[in-house]
Amino acid sequence: MSVEMERFEPSRTVERNLGMELVRVTEAAALSAGRWMGRGNKEMVDQAAVDAMRHAVDGVDMHGVVVIGEGEKDEAPMLYVGEEIGNGNKPEVDVAVDPVDGTRLLALGSPGALAVIATAGRGSMYSAPPGVYYMNKIAVGPAFKNVIDINAPVAVNLDRIARVRNAHIDDITVAVLDRPRHQELIQEIRTAGARIRLITDGDVAAAIQAAMEDYRGLDVLMGTGGAPEAVLAAAALKCLGGEIQTKIWPRTEEERERFKADGIDLERVFRIDDLVSSNDVSFAATGITTGEMLDGVQYYGWGARTSSIMMRSHSGTVRYIQARHKWRKGVVQE
């Protein structure tokens, strides 16, 4: 994949890049959680990643407040919603974290688990009301951002995407989480004639892949997934110039009635600027298990190798970072 590079002018002041510091945070989470790959213990997977991420984020030069995290303060000891993180210096930012996007993937040793973090200007990230866990989503890249409509029929969205691509609907590939709730959606996509890639977990990665102009494996993400993941995906797509539209999705009729009683508008469409309004967004992710976007952690006697992606909305820069971590200096590498 190609990497868009910033145009460097000698006279221009080089700006501090918070994203580079965030990569160290996701690397730490990936290196720690990766030890639990395939061992079947989701709790230890999550704990290892949270512990490492929380320790690493203390050194980041920012005054961050967790908006998307591990839960409320009384349920999670670290990276809880509302927790202040970083070393307290500027910038003042909202922080969204997913220490392991794809906890089950990692516990089973399956591909595609990531450690993810994003920041944006203070007060700019959407925080779902209490009890809201899921959103219906459609996510695309820059070419299709002005043609999708989450309220339109599936076939209409696919036809619009195909027309922009100067392609046929059967050239289009749709990512959908493999869940029973998506049976009707899957049938609509099949009826329209598009191709489907069913994913077991990790719709943040799928949204990113759908938005990458130099990646033609996916064209669009559709379906219902986690509300926190929608905000993380929006942060990444803000950097890539893509679009995501979402609507709050109640799991049951009882939940629907409760949301209505709480004044939650289930017909409201949240677009990318509703989820992340800032234009100064940084996003970082490190592969834990090898997937299509990033390689997983590789361990050696002397250390480990990691593969990460870092993005900034301010410049549109996307960096792929291959890192070598040595436990001890002077050890001969394989």
Short mmCIF file of N, CA, C and O in Angstrom, two decimals, residues 9 12 26 45 68-69 91 102 115-116 157 161 171 178 193 198 204 223 233-234 262 272 290 295 305 311 316 321:
data_model
loop_
_atom_site.label_atom_id
_atom_site.label_comp_id
_atom_site.label_asym_id
_atom_site.label_seq_id
_atom_site.Cartn_x
_atom_site.Cartn_y
_atom_site.Cartn_z
N GLU A 9 8.45 21.64 3.58
CA GLU A 9 9.08 22.87 3.15
C GLU A 9 10.03 23.31 4.25
O GLU A 9 9.64 23.45 5.40
N ARG A 12 8.95 25.85 6.77
CA ARG A 12 7.79 25.59 7.61
C ARG A 12 8.19 25.00 8.95
O ARG A 12 9.03 24.10 9.00
N THR A 26 -0.12 2.03 21.69
CA THR A 26 -0.73 0.83 21.10
C THR A 26 0.30 -0.29 20.98
O THR A 26 -0.05 -1.47 21.11
N VAL A 45 -6.60 -11.46 28.29
CA VAL A 45 -6.27 -10.68 27.10
C VAL A 45 -6.54 -9.20 27.36
O VAL A 45 -5.69 -8.33 27.12
N ILE A 68 -14.25 7.34 25.31
CA ILE A 68 -14.57 5.96 24.96
C ILE A 68 -13.53 5.09 25.65
O ILE A 68 -12.34 5.19 25.36
N GLY A 69 -13.97 4.24 26.58
CA GLY A 69 -12.99 3.48 27.34
C GLY A 69 -13.56 2.16 27.85
O GLY A 69 -14.40 1.53 27.21
N PRO A 91 -1.71 19.21 24.47
CA PRO A 91 -3.04 19.72 24.22
C PRO A 91 -4.11 19.10 25.11
O PRO A 91 -3.91 18.03 25.69
N GLY A 102 -11.22 -6.76 19.09
CA GLY A 102 -11.22 -8.17 18.69
C GLY A 102 -10.66 -9.05 19.80
O GLY A 102 -9.78 -9.89 19.58
N ALA A 115 -4.76 -3.19 18.74
CA ALA A 115 -4.81 -2.24 19.85
C ALA A 115 -5.01 -0.86 19.24
O ALA A 115 -4.28 -0.49 18.31
N VAL A 116 -5.99 -0.09 19.75
CA VAL A 116 -6.40 1.15 19.08
C VAL A 116 -6.53 2.29 20.08
O VAL A 116 -7.02 2.11 21.20
N ASN A 157 -27.95 2.25 -2.00
CA ASN A 157 -26.59 2.61 -1.62
C ASN A 157 -25.56 1.87 -2.46
O ASN A 157 -24.57 2.46 -2.91
N ILE A 161 -22.78 3.56 -5.03
CA ILE A 161 -21.35 3.29 -4.90
C ILE A 161 -20.80 2.73 -6.21
O ILE A 161 -19.72 3.14 -6.68
N ASP A 171 -19.37 -5.95 -8.60
CA ASP A 171 -17.95 -5.63 -8.36
C ASP A 171 -17.72 -5.12 -6.94
O ASP A 171 -16.58 -5.01 -6.49
N ASP A 178 -20.61 -11.07 11.16
CA ASP A 178 -21.34 -12.34 11.08
C ASP A 178 -22.13 -12.54 12.37
O ASP A 178 -21.66 -13.13 13.34
N GLY A 193 -26.93 -8.19 -5.46
CA GLY A 193 -25.89 -8.75 -6.31
C GLY A 193 -24.47 -8.46 -5.89
O GLY A 193 -23.52 -8.84 -6.59
N LEU A 198 -17.93 -11.65 5.32
CA LEU A 198 -18.37 -11.76 6.70
C LEU A 198 -17.17 -11.69 7.63
O LEU A 198 -16.19 -12.40 7.44
N VAL A 204 -13.96 -1.93 13.42
CA VAL A 204 -13.13 -0.73 13.26
C VAL A 204 -12.16 -0.93 12.10
O VAL A 204 -12.02 -0.08 11.22
N GLY A 223 -24.08 -2.56 8.64
CA GLY A 223 -24.58 -3.39 9.72
C GLY A 223 -24.44 -2.76 11.08
O GLY A 223 -23.96 -1.63 11.24
N ALA A 233 -13.98 4.39 14.73
CA ALA A 233 -13.96 4.35 13.27
C ALA A 233 -14.08 5.75 12.69
O ALA A 233 -13.41 6.10 11.71
N ALA A 234 -14.94 6.58 13.29
CA ALA A 234 -15.11 7.96 12.82
C ALA A 234 -13.81 8.74 12.92
O ALA A 234 -13.47 9.53 12.03
N ASP A 262 -36.39 7.90 27.69
CA ASP A 262 -35.25 8.74 28.08
C ASP A 262 -35.01 9.89 27.11
O ASP A 262 -34.05 10.66 27.27
N ILE A 272 -20.24 11.76 10.44
CA ILE A 272 -18.88 11.73 10.98
C ILE A 272 -18.59 12.94 11.86
O ILE A 272 -17.95 12.81 12.90
N THR A 290 -2.03 -11.21 13.18
CA THR A 290 -1.89 -10.79 11.79
C THR A 290 -3.23 -10.76 11.07
O THR A 290 -4.00 -11.73 11.10
N ASP A 295 0.32 -6.64 10.29
CA ASP A 295 0.88 -7.87 10.83
C ASP A 295 0.73 -7.89 12.34
O ASP A 295 0.70 -6.83 12.99
N ARG A 305 8.81 -7.77 17.13
CA ARG A 305 8.52 -6.84 16.04
C ARG A 305 7.03 -6.52 16.05
O ARG A 305 6.21 -7.40 16.32
N MET A 311 -2.30 7.91 11.81
CA MET A 311 -2.95 8.84 10.89
C MET A 311 -3.24 10.16 11.59
O MET A 311 -3.46 10.20 12.80
N GLY A 316 -3.64 14.73 6.77
CA GLY A 316 -4.01 13.61 5.92
C GLY A 316 -2.93 12.56 5.78
O GLY A 316 -3.04 11.63 4.98
N ILE A 321 4.27 1.83 10.32
CA ILE A 321 5.47 1.79 11.15
C ILE A 321 5.80 0.35 11.51
O ILE A 321 5.02 -0.35 12.17
#
